[in-house]
Structure formats: C-alpha cells, structure tokens
PDB file of C-alpha atoms in Angstrom:
ATOM      1  CA  UNK A   1      46.816 -20.385 -17.034  1.00 44.00           C
ATOM      2  CA  UNK A   2      44.736 -20.522 -13.844  1.00 39.00           C
ATOM      3  CA  UNK A   3      47.858 -20.361 -11.609  1.00 41.00           C
ATOM      4  CA  UNK A   4      49.035 -17.319 -13.514  1.00 45.00           C
ATOM      5  CA  UNK A   5      45.662 -15.598 -13.059  1.00 40.00           C
ATOM      6  CA  UNK A   6      45.715 -16.269  -9.301  1.00 36.00           C
ATOM      7  CA  UNK A   7      49.273 -14.929  -8.951  1.00 42.00           C
ATOM      8  CA  UNK A   8      48.362 -11.799 -10.862  1.00 43.00           C
ATOM      9  CA  UNK A   9      45.272 -11.307  -8.707  1.00 43.00           C
ATOM     10  CA  UNK A  10      47.283 -11.641  -5.479  1.00 37.00           C
ATOM     11  CA  UNK A  11      49.940  -9.260  -6.802  1.00 45.00           C
ATOM     12  CA  UNK A  12      47.253  -6.740  -7.769  1.00 42.00           C
ATOM     13  CA  UNK A  13      45.735  -6.952  -4.310  1.00 41.00           C
ATOM     14  CA  UNK A  14      49.148  -6.269  -2.762  1.00 41.00           C
ATOM     15  CA  UNK A  15      49.661  -3.275  -5.021  1.00 44.00           C
ATOM     16  CA  UNK A  16      46.258  -1.841  -4.052  1.00 40.00           C
ATOM     17  CA  UNK A  17      46.692  -2.347  -0.260  1.00 39.00           C
ATOM     18  CA  UNK A  18      47.349   0.978   1.528  1.00 44.00           C
ATOM     19  CA  UNK A  19      50.737   1.470   3.076  1.00 45.00           C
ATOM     20  CA  UNK A  20      50.377   2.427   6.787  1.00 43.00           C
ATOM     21  CA  UNK A  21      52.763   4.861   8.375  1.00 49.00           C
ATOM     22  CA  UNK A  22      54.459   4.264  11.739  1.00 47.00           C
ATOM     23  CA  UNK A  23      51.993   6.630  13.440  1.00 52.00           C
ATOM     24  CA  UNK A  24      49.011   4.763  11.980  1.00 45.00           C
ATOM     25  CA  UNK A  25      50.370   1.445  13.173  1.00 36.00           C
ATOM     26  CA  UNK A  26      50.931   2.884  16.648  1.00 46.00           C
ATOM     27  CA  UNK A  27      47.349   4.227  16.743  1.00 50.00           C
ATOM     28  CA  UNK A  28      46.018   0.839  15.655  1.00 38.00           C
ATOM     29  CA  UNK A  29      47.720  -1.001  18.517  1.00 37.00           C
ATOM     30  CA  UNK A  30      46.701   1.611  21.092  1.00 49.00           C
ATOM     31  CA  UNK A  31      43.003   1.770  20.199  1.00 47.00           C
ATOM     32  CA  UNK A  32      40.456   0.296  22.718  1.00 48.00           C
ATOM     33  CA  UNK A  33      39.574  -3.357  22.471  1.00 44.00           C
ATOM     34  CA  UNK A  34      36.549  -4.343  20.398  1.00 44.00           C
ATOM     35  CA  UNK A  35      33.313  -4.439  22.361  1.00 48.00           C
ATOM     36  CA  UNK A  36      30.643  -7.120  22.513  1.00 47.00           C
ATOM     37  CA  UNK A  37      27.503  -5.940  20.729  1.00 48.00           C
ATOM     38  CA  UNK A  38      25.192  -7.317  23.456  1.00 48.00           C
ATOM     39  CA  UNK A  39      27.064  -6.372  26.613  1.00 46.00           C
ATOM     40  CA  UNK A  40      29.092  -3.351  25.482  1.00 51.00           C
ATOM     41  CA  UNK A  41      32.157  -4.836  27.242  1.00 48.00           C
ATOM     42  CA  UNK A  42      35.530  -5.637  25.653  1.00 50.00           C
ATOM     43  CA  UNK A  43      35.421  -9.048  24.011  1.00 44.00           C
ATOM     44  CA  UNK A  44      38.469 -10.183  25.978  1.00 44.00           C
ATOM     45  CA  UNK A  45      36.823  -9.348  29.367  1.00 68.00           C
ATOM     46  CA  UNK A  46      36.414 -12.727  31.101  1.00 86.00           C
ATOM     47  CA  UNK A  47      32.928 -13.450  32.429  1.00 91.00           C
ATOM     48  CA  UNK A  48      32.049 -14.746  35.889  1.00 94.00           C
ATOM     49  CA  UNK A  49      31.541 -18.474  36.470  1.00 94.00           C
ATOM     50  CA  UNK A  50      30.423 -20.574  39.427  1.00 94.00           C
ATOM     51  CA  UNK A  51      34.022 -21.713  39.877  1.00 94.00           C
ATOM     52  CA  UNK A  52      35.127 -18.086  40.217  1.00 94.00           C
ATOM     53  CA  UNK A  53      32.609 -17.474  43.012  1.00 95.00           C
ATOM     54  CA  UNK A  54      33.530 -20.712  44.795  1.00 95.00           C
ATOM     55  CA  UNK A  55      37.241 -19.940  44.596  1.00 96.00           C
ATOM     56  CA  UNK A  56      36.808 -16.359  45.867  1.00 96.00           C
ATOM     57  CA  UNK A  57      34.514 -17.550  48.663  1.00 96.00           C
ATOM     58  CA  UNK A  58      37.084 -20.147  49.694  1.00 96.00           C
ATOM     59  CA  UNK A  59      39.836 -17.514  49.757  1.00 96.00           C
ATOM     60  CA  UNK A  60      37.736 -15.158  51.887  1.00 96.00           C
ATOM     61  CA  UNK A  61      36.843 -17.877  54.378  1.00 96.00           C
ATOM     62  CA  UNK A  62      40.482 -18.946  54.631  1.00 97.00           C
ATOM     63  CA  UNK A  63      41.392 -15.352  55.502  1.00 97.00           C
ATOM     64  CA  UNK A  64      38.444 -15.141  57.898  1.00 97.00           C
ATOM     65  CA  UNK A  65      39.525 -18.328  59.692  1.00 96.00           C
ATOM     66  CA  UNK A  66      43.088 -17.049  59.970  1.00 96.00           C
ATOM     67  CA  UNK A  67      41.777 -13.877  61.595  1.00 97.00           C
ATOM     68  CA  UNK A  68      39.518 -15.956  63.845  1.00 96.00           C
ATOM     69  CA  UNK A  69      42.531 -17.821  65.210  1.00 96.00           C
ATOM     70  CA  UNK A  70      44.120 -14.507  66.181  1.00 96.00           C
ATOM     71  CA  UNK A  71      40.886 -13.278  67.739  1.00 96.00           C
ATOM     72  CA  UNK A  72      40.448 -16.535  69.667  1.00 96.00           C
ATOM     73  CA  UNK A  73      43.816 -16.185  71.395  1.00 96.00           C
ATOM     74  CA  UNK A  74      43.601 -12.392  71.745  1.00 94.00           C
ATOM     75  CA  UNK A  75      39.867 -11.735  72.371  1.00 93.00           C
ATOM     76  CA  UNK A  76      40.574  -8.147  73.425  1.00 94.00           C
ATOM     77  CA  UNK A  77      40.918  -7.354  69.707  1.00 94.00           C
ATOM     78  CA  UNK A  78      37.292  -8.319  69.052  1.00 94.00           C
ATOM     79  CA  UNK A  79      35.750  -4.904  69.713  1.00 92.00           C
ATOM     80  CA  UNK A  80      38.112  -2.749  67.571  1.00 95.00           C
ATOM     81  CA  UNK A  81      38.016  -5.407  64.835  1.00 95.00           C
ATOM     82  CA  UNK A  82      34.211  -5.279  64.899  1.00 92.00           C
ATOM     83  CA  UNK A  83      34.200  -1.508  64.386  1.00 92.00           C
ATOM     84  CA  UNK A  84      36.704  -1.677  61.519  1.00 94.00           C
ATOM     85  CA  UNK A  85      34.836  -4.592  59.967  1.00 92.00           C
ATOM     86  CA  UNK A  86      31.566  -2.665  60.210  1.00 89.00           C
ATOM     87  CA  UNK A  87      33.045   0.312  58.371  1.00 92.00           C
ATOM     88  CA  UNK A  88      34.595  -1.887  55.670  1.00 93.00           C
ATOM     89  CA  UNK A  89      31.347  -3.817  55.309  1.00 89.00           C
ATOM     90  CA  UNK A  90      29.357  -0.630  54.735  1.00 88.00           C
ATOM     91  CA  UNK A  91      31.938   0.708  52.263  1.00 91.00           C
ATOM     92  CA  UNK A  92      31.879  -2.558  50.292  1.00 89.00           C
ATOM     93  CA  UNK A  93      28.083  -2.706  50.341  1.00 84.00           C
ATOM     94  CA  UNK A  94      27.687   0.769  48.855  1.00 85.00           C
ATOM     95  CA  UNK A  95      30.556   0.708  46.346  1.00 83.00           C
ATOM     96  CA  UNK A  96      29.421   0.484  42.733  1.00 80.00           C
ATOM     97  CA  UNK A  97      32.515  -1.487  41.718  1.00 87.00           C
ATOM     98  CA  UNK A  98      33.911  -4.345  43.850  1.00 89.00           C
ATOM     99  CA  UNK A  99      37.258  -3.638  45.503  1.00 92.00           C
ATOM    100  CA  UNK A 100      39.291  -6.780  46.102  1.00 93.00           C
ATOM    101  CA  UNK A 101      41.503  -5.203  48.773  1.00 94.00           C
ATOM    102  CA  UNK A 102      38.599  -3.842  50.816  1.00 95.00           C
ATOM    103  CA  UNK A 103      36.755  -7.157  50.648  1.00 95.00           C
ATOM    104  CA  UNK A 104      39.822  -9.086  51.819  1.00 96.00           C
ATOM    105  CA  UNK A 105      40.340  -6.533  54.594  1.00 96.00           C
ATOM    106  CA  UNK A 106      36.741  -7.002  55.706  1.00 96.00           C
ATOM    107  CA  UNK A 107      37.225 -10.785  55.857  1.00 96.00           C
ATOM    108  CA  UNK A 108      40.373 -10.394  57.965  1.00 97.00           C
ATOM    109  CA  UNK A 109      38.889  -8.006  60.544  1.00 97.00           C
ATOM    110  CA  UNK A 110      35.589  -9.846  60.637  1.00 96.00           C
ATOM    111  CA  UNK A 111      37.528 -13.021  61.357  1.00 96.00           C
ATOM    112  CA  UNK A 112      39.299 -11.409  64.330  1.00 97.00           C
ATOM    113  CA  UNK A 113      35.925 -10.276  65.673  1.00 96.00           C
ATOM    114  CA  UNK A 114      34.359 -13.718  65.205  1.00 96.00           C
ATOM    115  CA  UNK A 115      37.278 -15.437  66.906  1.00 96.00           C
ATOM    116  CA  UNK A 116      37.150 -13.093  69.904  1.00 96.00           C
ATOM    117  CA  UNK A 117      33.385 -13.229  70.393  1.00 95.00           C
ATOM    118  CA  UNK A 118      33.382 -16.996  69.927  1.00 96.00           C
ATOM    119  CA  UNK A 119      36.035 -17.347  72.623  1.00 96.00           C
ATOM    120  CA  UNK A 120      33.938 -15.252  75.020  1.00 94.00           C
ATOM    121  CA  UNK A 121      30.850 -17.379  74.397  1.00 95.00           C
ATOM    122  CA  UNK A 122      32.843 -20.630  74.639  1.00 95.00           C
ATOM    123  CA  UNK A 123      34.301 -19.599  77.984  1.00 94.00           C
ATOM    124  CA  UNK A 124      30.817 -19.160  79.420  1.00 93.00           C
ATOM    125  CA  UNK A 125      29.030 -22.001  77.628  1.00 93.00           C
ATOM    126  CA  UNK A 126      31.295 -24.932  76.880  1.00 94.00           C
ATOM    127  CA  UNK A 127      30.781 -26.429  73.434  1.00 94.00           C
ATOM    128  CA  UNK A 128      28.489 -23.658  72.152  1.00 95.00           C
ATOM    129  CA  UNK A 129      30.795 -22.673  69.269  1.00 96.00           C
ATOM    130  CA  UNK A 130      30.768 -26.189  67.793  1.00 96.00           C
ATOM    131  CA  UNK A 131      26.982 -26.271  68.108  1.00 96.00           C
ATOM    132  CA  UNK A 132      26.654 -22.915  66.330  1.00 96.00           C
ATOM    133  CA  UNK A 133      29.052 -23.930  63.531  1.00 96.00           C
ATOM    134  CA  UNK A 134      27.220 -27.213  62.905  1.00 97.00           C
ATOM    135  CA  UNK A 135      23.836 -25.475  62.976  1.00 96.00           C
ATOM    136  CA  UNK A 136      25.083 -22.851  60.493  1.00 97.00           C
ATOM    137  CA  UNK A 137      26.345 -25.530  58.115  1.00 96.00           C
ATOM    138  CA  UNK A 138      23.040 -27.404  58.387  1.00 96.00           C
ATOM    139  CA  UNK A 139      20.997 -24.302  57.603  1.00 96.00           C
ATOM    140  CA  UNK A 140      23.302 -23.493  54.671  1.00 96.00           C
ATOM    141  CA  UNK A 141      22.901 -27.034  53.312  1.00 95.00           C
ATOM    142  CA  UNK A 142      19.111 -26.947  53.640  1.00 95.00           C
ATOM    143  CA  UNK A 143      18.771 -23.579  51.905  1.00 95.00           C
ATOM    144  CA  UNK A 144      21.142 -24.647  49.107  1.00 95.00           C
ATOM    145  CA  UNK A 145      19.095 -27.836  48.599  1.00 95.00           C
ATOM    146  CA  UNK A 146      15.853 -25.835  48.484  1.00 94.00           C
ATOM    147  CA  UNK A 147      17.390 -23.523  45.912  1.00 94.00           C
ATOM    148  CA  UNK A 148      18.961 -26.217  43.741  1.00 91.00           C
ATOM    149  CA  UNK A 149      16.471 -29.082  43.892  1.00 90.00           C
ATOM    150  CA  UNK A 150      13.170 -27.435  44.807  1.00 85.00           C
ATOM    151  CA  UNK A 151      13.650 -24.415  42.572  1.00 86.00           C
ATOM    152  CA  UNK A 152      12.966 -21.840  45.302  1.00 91.00           C
ATOM    153  CA  UNK A 153      13.354 -18.373  43.782  1.00 91.00           C
ATOM    154  CA  UNK A 154      12.367 -14.854  44.806  1.00 93.00           C
ATOM    155  CA  UNK A 155      10.294 -12.574  42.626  1.00 91.00           C
ATOM    156  CA  UNK A 156      10.862  -8.833  42.446  1.00 87.00           C
ATOM    157  CA  UNK A 157       8.336  -8.109  45.228  1.00 90.00           C
ATOM    158  CA  UNK A 158       9.872 -10.676  47.558  1.00 91.00           C
ATOM    159  CA  UNK A 159      13.339  -9.337  46.813  1.00 90.00           C
ATOM    160  CA  UNK A 160      12.222  -5.825  47.750  1.00 91.00           C
ATOM    161  CA  UNK A 161      10.693  -7.156  50.966  1.00 91.00           C
ATOM    162  CA  UNK A 162      13.966  -8.894  51.820  1.00 91.00           C
ATOM    163  CA  UNK A 163      15.949  -5.697  51.228  1.00 89.00           C
ATOM    164  CA  UNK A 164      13.601  -3.704  53.459  1.00 91.00           C
ATOM    165  CA  UNK A 165      13.586  -6.385  56.174  1.00 90.00           C
ATOM    166  CA  UNK A 166      17.365  -6.777  56.240  1.00 88.00           C
ATOM    167  CA  UNK A 167      17.870  -3.013  56.191  1.00 87.00           C
ATOM    168  CA  UNK A 168      15.351  -2.535  59.001  1.00 89.00           C
ATOM    169  CA  UNK A 169      16.981  -5.207  61.130  1.00 86.00           C
ATOM    170  CA  UNK A 170      20.427  -3.693  60.524  1.00 85.00           C
ATOM    171  CA  UNK A 171      19.193  -0.284  61.725  1.00 87.00           C
ATOM    172  CA  UNK A 172      17.562  -1.871  64.772  1.00 83.00           C
ATOM    173  CA  UNK A 173      20.774  -3.745  65.626  1.00 82.00           C
ATOM    174  CA  UNK A 174      22.890  -0.584  65.416  1.00 81.00           C
ATOM    175  CA  UNK A 175      20.470   1.397  67.603  1.00 84.00           C
ATOM    176  CA  UNK A 176      20.158  -1.449  70.092  1.00 78.00           C
ATOM    177  CA  UNK A 177      23.942  -1.849  70.237  1.00 76.00           C
ATOM    178  CA  UNK A 178      24.419   1.854  70.924  1.00 77.00           C
ATOM    179  CA  UNK A 179      21.708   1.797  73.601  1.00 73.00           C
ATOM    180  CA  UNK A 180      23.282  -1.227  75.269  1.00 72.00           C
ATOM    181  CA  UNK A 181      26.734   0.387  75.218  1.00 73.00           C
ATOM    182  CA  UNK A 182      25.588   3.674  76.794  1.00 74.00           C
ATOM    183  CA  UNK A 183      23.238   2.133  79.360  1.00 70.00           C
ATOM    184  CA  UNK A 184      25.357  -0.851  80.319  1.00 63.00           C
ATOM    185  CA  UNK A 185      22.420  -3.221  79.746  1.00 65.00           C
ATOM    186  CA  UNK A 186      21.618  -5.869  77.198  1.00 64.00           C
ATOM    187  CA  UNK A 187      19.355  -3.527  75.264  1.00 65.00           C
ATOM    188  CA  UNK A 188      16.015  -4.650  73.916  1.00 65.00           C
ATOM    189  CA  UNK A 189      17.147  -8.286  73.871  1.00 66.00           C
ATOM    190  CA  UNK A 190      17.373  -8.377  77.679  1.00 68.00           C
ATOM    191  CA  UNK A 191      13.747  -7.315  78.119  1.00 71.00           C
ATOM    192  CA  UNK A 192      11.545 -10.165  79.356  1.00 71.00           C
ATOM    193  CA  UNK A 193       8.076 -10.710  77.933  1.00 73.00           C
ATOM    194  CA  UNK A 194       5.263 -13.151  78.705  1.00 69.00           C
ATOM    195  CA  UNK A 195       3.994 -15.128  75.739  1.00 67.00           C
ATOM    196  CA  UNK A 196       1.454 -17.949  75.997  1.00 68.00           C
ATOM    197  CA  UNK A 197       1.940 -18.032  79.743  1.00 69.00           C
ATOM    198  CA  UNK A 198       5.733 -18.326  79.456  1.00 70.00           C
ATOM    199  CA  UNK A 199       8.225 -15.628  80.412  1.00 72.00           C
ATOM    200  CA  UNK A 200      11.208 -15.353  78.129  1.00 73.00           C
ATOM    201  CA  UNK A 201      13.742 -12.729  76.986  1.00 73.00           C
ATOM    202  CA  UNK A 202      12.681 -10.687  73.985  1.00 78.00           C
ATOM    203  CA  UNK A 203      16.050 -11.672  72.554  1.00 77.00           C
ATOM    204  CA  UNK A 204      14.751 -15.200  71.928  1.00 83.00           C
ATOM    205  CA  UNK A 205      12.014 -13.953  69.608  1.00 85.00           C
ATOM    206  CA  UNK A 206      14.330 -11.431  67.950  1.00 86.00           C
ATOM    207  CA  UNK A 207      16.962 -14.149  67.525  1.00 87.00           C
ATOM    208  CA  UNK A 208      14.503 -16.547  65.889  1.00 90.00           C
ATOM    209  CA  UNK A 209      13.260 -13.866  63.492  1.00 91.00           C
ATOM    210  CA  UNK A 210      16.829 -12.807  62.649  1.00 92.00           C
ATOM    211  CA  UNK A 211      17.941 -16.408  62.084  1.00 94.00           C
ATOM    212  CA  UNK A 212      15.037 -17.043  59.703  1.00 94.00           C
ATOM    213  CA  UNK A 213      15.761 -13.768  57.917  1.00 95.00           C
ATOM    214  CA  UNK A 214      19.456 -14.640  57.538  1.00 95.00           C
ATOM    215  CA  UNK A 215      18.560 -18.090  56.200  1.00 95.00           C
ATOM    216  CA  UNK A 216      16.181 -16.544  53.663  1.00 95.00           C
ATOM    217  CA  UNK A 217      18.915 -14.130  52.608  1.00 95.00           C
ATOM    218  CA  UNK A 218      20.994 -17.112  51.509  1.00 96.00           C
ATOM    219  CA  UNK A 219      18.429 -17.772  48.775  1.00 95.00           C
ATOM    220  CA  UNK A 220      18.862 -14.186  47.588  1.00 94.00           C
ATOM    221  CA  UNK A 221      22.648 -14.697  47.504  1.00 95.00           C
ATOM    222  CA  UNK A 222      22.322 -17.931  45.509  1.00 95.00           C
ATOM    223  CA  UNK A 223      19.934 -16.240  43.101  1.00 95.00           C
ATOM    224  CA  UNK A 224      22.286 -13.281  42.642  1.00 94.00           C
ATOM    225  CA  UNK A 225      25.133 -15.641  41.777  1.00 94.00           C
ATOM    226  CA  UNK A 226      22.961 -17.640  39.362  1.00 95.00           C
ATOM    227  CA  UNK A 227      21.708 -14.547  37.551  1.00 94.00           C
ATOM    228  CA  UNK A 228      25.205 -13.114  37.387  1.00 93.00           C
ATOM    229  CA  UNK A 229      26.502 -16.236  35.660  1.00 94.00           C
ATOM    230  CA  UNK A 230      23.535 -16.305  33.265  1.00 93.00           C
ATOM    231  CA  UNK A 231      23.962 -12.616  32.407  1.00 92.00           C
ATOM    232  CA  UNK A 232      27.695 -13.208  31.866  1.00 92.00           C
ATOM    233  CA  UNK A 233      28.763 -10.308  34.056  1.00 92.00           C
ATOM    234  CA  UNK A 234      32.515  -9.549  34.361  1.00 93.00           C
ATOM    235  CA  UNK A 235      34.620 -11.897  36.472  1.00 92.00           C
ATOM    236  CA  UNK A 236      35.517  -9.124  38.939  1.00 92.00           C
ATOM    237  CA  UNK A 237      31.975  -9.256  40.341  1.00 93.00           C
ATOM    238  CA  UNK A 238      32.664 -12.736  41.693  1.00 94.00           C
ATOM    239  CA  UNK A 239      34.392 -10.916  44.573  1.00 95.00           C
ATOM    240  CA  UNK A 240      31.149  -9.089  45.314  1.00 93.00           C
ATOM    241  CA  UNK A 241      29.138 -12.329  45.219  1.00 94.00           C
ATOM    242  CA  UNK A 242      31.623 -14.038  47.540  1.00 96.00           C
ATOM    243  CA  UNK A 243      31.526 -11.033  49.884  1.00 95.00           C
ATOM    244  CA  UNK A 244      27.730 -11.119  50.029  1.00 94.00           C
ATOM    245  CA  UNK A 245      27.638 -14.860  50.707  1.00 95.00           C
ATOM    246  CA  UNK A 246      30.300 -14.634  53.425  1.00 95.00           C
ATOM    247  CA  UNK A 247      28.513 -11.708  55.101  1.00 94.00           C
ATOM    248  CA  UNK A 248      25.256 -13.651  55.241  1.00 95.00           C
ATOM    249  CA  UNK A 249      26.935 -16.738  56.695  1.00 96.00           C
ATOM    250  CA  UNK A 250      28.708 -14.659  59.337  1.00 95.00           C
ATOM    251  CA  UNK A 251      25.413 -13.019  60.258  1.00 94.00           C
ATOM    252  CA  UNK A 252      23.677 -16.417  60.417  1.00 96.00           C
ATOM    253  CA  UNK A 253      26.424 -17.852  62.645  1.00 97.00           C
ATOM    254  CA  UNK A 254      26.243 -14.920  65.079  1.00 95.00           C
ATOM    255  CA  UNK A 255      22.459 -15.140  65.365  1.00 93.00           C
ATOM    256  CA  UNK A 256      22.564 -18.900  65.953  1.00 96.00           C
ATOM    257  CA  UNK A 257      25.364 -18.475  68.494  1.00 95.00           C
ATOM    258  CA  UNK A 258      23.358 -15.888  70.397  1.00 91.00           C
ATOM    259  CA  UNK A 259      20.131 -17.881  70.128  1.00 91.00           C
ATOM    260  CA  UNK A 260      21.746 -21.034  71.508  1.00 93.00           C
ATOM    261  CA  UNK A 261      23.125 -19.024  74.433  1.00 90.00           C
ATOM    262  CA  UNK A 262      19.579 -18.076  75.496  1.00 86.00           C
ATOM    263  CA  UNK A 263      18.561 -21.740  75.643  1.00 85.00           C
ATOM    264  CA  UNK A 264      21.808 -22.731  77.348  1.00 79.00           C
ATOM    265  CA  UNK A 265      21.034 -20.098  79.971  1.00 68.00           C
TER     266      UNK A 265
END
C-alpha cells in the first residue's frame, strides 16, 4: 500500500512538472553563473591562495633572471630596457585589473636592465653583485620574520605615510635621473656634504633612507597578500601581488647595490 502511494506521488509530480521548450533550455544554460551572496562574484571563481602568489612570484623571477642573463652579456640593452620597464611598471601600477601579459613583459625587460647594470657595477667593483644579492636576501628574510613571528603590521595611517613616502621618492628619482642625464653629472647623489665632521656624498644618506624605505615596503607587500587571502579575492590578483613583491625586491637590490658602491669607493 505504501509503495503504491509513493509511486503515485512520484508520477503525479512528473505530471505536474513544466515541460521546457528548446529555447528555454538554451536560455538556462547561457545565463550567468550564480553569484556568492557575500562577495558578489560567481561561485565558481577561484580565490587567491598563498600558493598562487608564491607560484606567480617564482614564475616572474624566473623570467627576470632569464632577462638578466641577456642583459649581463649585452649590457648595451640596459638603458632601453629600463625605459620600457619603467613604462610597463607605471601601466601595471595604475591598471585597475591585473594584466598577466604586461606583468610578464615588465619582468622580462626589468631583468635585462638589472643584468646590464649589474655587469657595469661588477666590472668596476669586483664581487659587488654577490654582496648586493646576499644583502637583499638577508633583508627580505629579516622583514619576513618580523612580519610572520613578531606580528609587525601597518595601520591605515602608516600605510598612507608609506604611499606618500614611496611616491615622493619615486618623483625625486625621476627628476634626479633627468637632471643627471642632461647635465652629465651624478645629480643630487654626487653632491658632497659634511655631517658630524665627516665629508660624504649625499648619495650615501639618500641610499640609506631609500634602502630602509624599500625594506619597510616589504611589510606592506606581505600585508597586502595576507589581507587578499583572508578576503578571498579572485585568483587573478595573485599576479598583482607577485608584481608588487618583485618590484619592491628589485628596488631594494638596486639601492643596496648603489649603497655598497659608495663604500667600495
């Protein structure tokens, strides 16, 4: 009796189910994916993880190192690669959505520039590139340890200060570079000052400040990655996080390289 009731109920449900036309079925399959109530994104949109950022960062550094090899053996390419890398860096920094191709292109041209400039420094000061690389890795390790084990984080006010400081230094560097190019001098960095009875190039002080600023920017990069993972942002933004981290490390390496050259002088 119960089995018969169940069968009749199932049959009744089948009879009451609406029959969908071919057009309705086609519209059903073509409609947008369901969205997450909290994020407003499609439910099948994969979120960013730490592994995604690490993998993208590794890919970018592999491309950067490949470009550096080319720049090392053909240092004449350093200057045009620097200009192209600068343009790509600015485009990537101001784009609202990360562009994988532009970020990879930046890594390639930046690598050629790094290889060429490193070769020029190494020719004048033997062993300086290895010193700069080791120092960069040490600073990276220290800042990562401070972030992970000491819980160093930036508040909103500190983050704004960092943005203003980095932006101000970037403007100064561009103006100083243009001045040095048109005057044939070393720019503001070649100016000598007397401090505490010692005469030294202004570049030493600027280099120390810039190195500290670059090291502090690493904390901001780590924090951006951490918050991105916690907020479950789309996976595509892992390219932007990797780009930001690589840019900071390149900046840190260049400042350390230049700072060591003053002391080697």
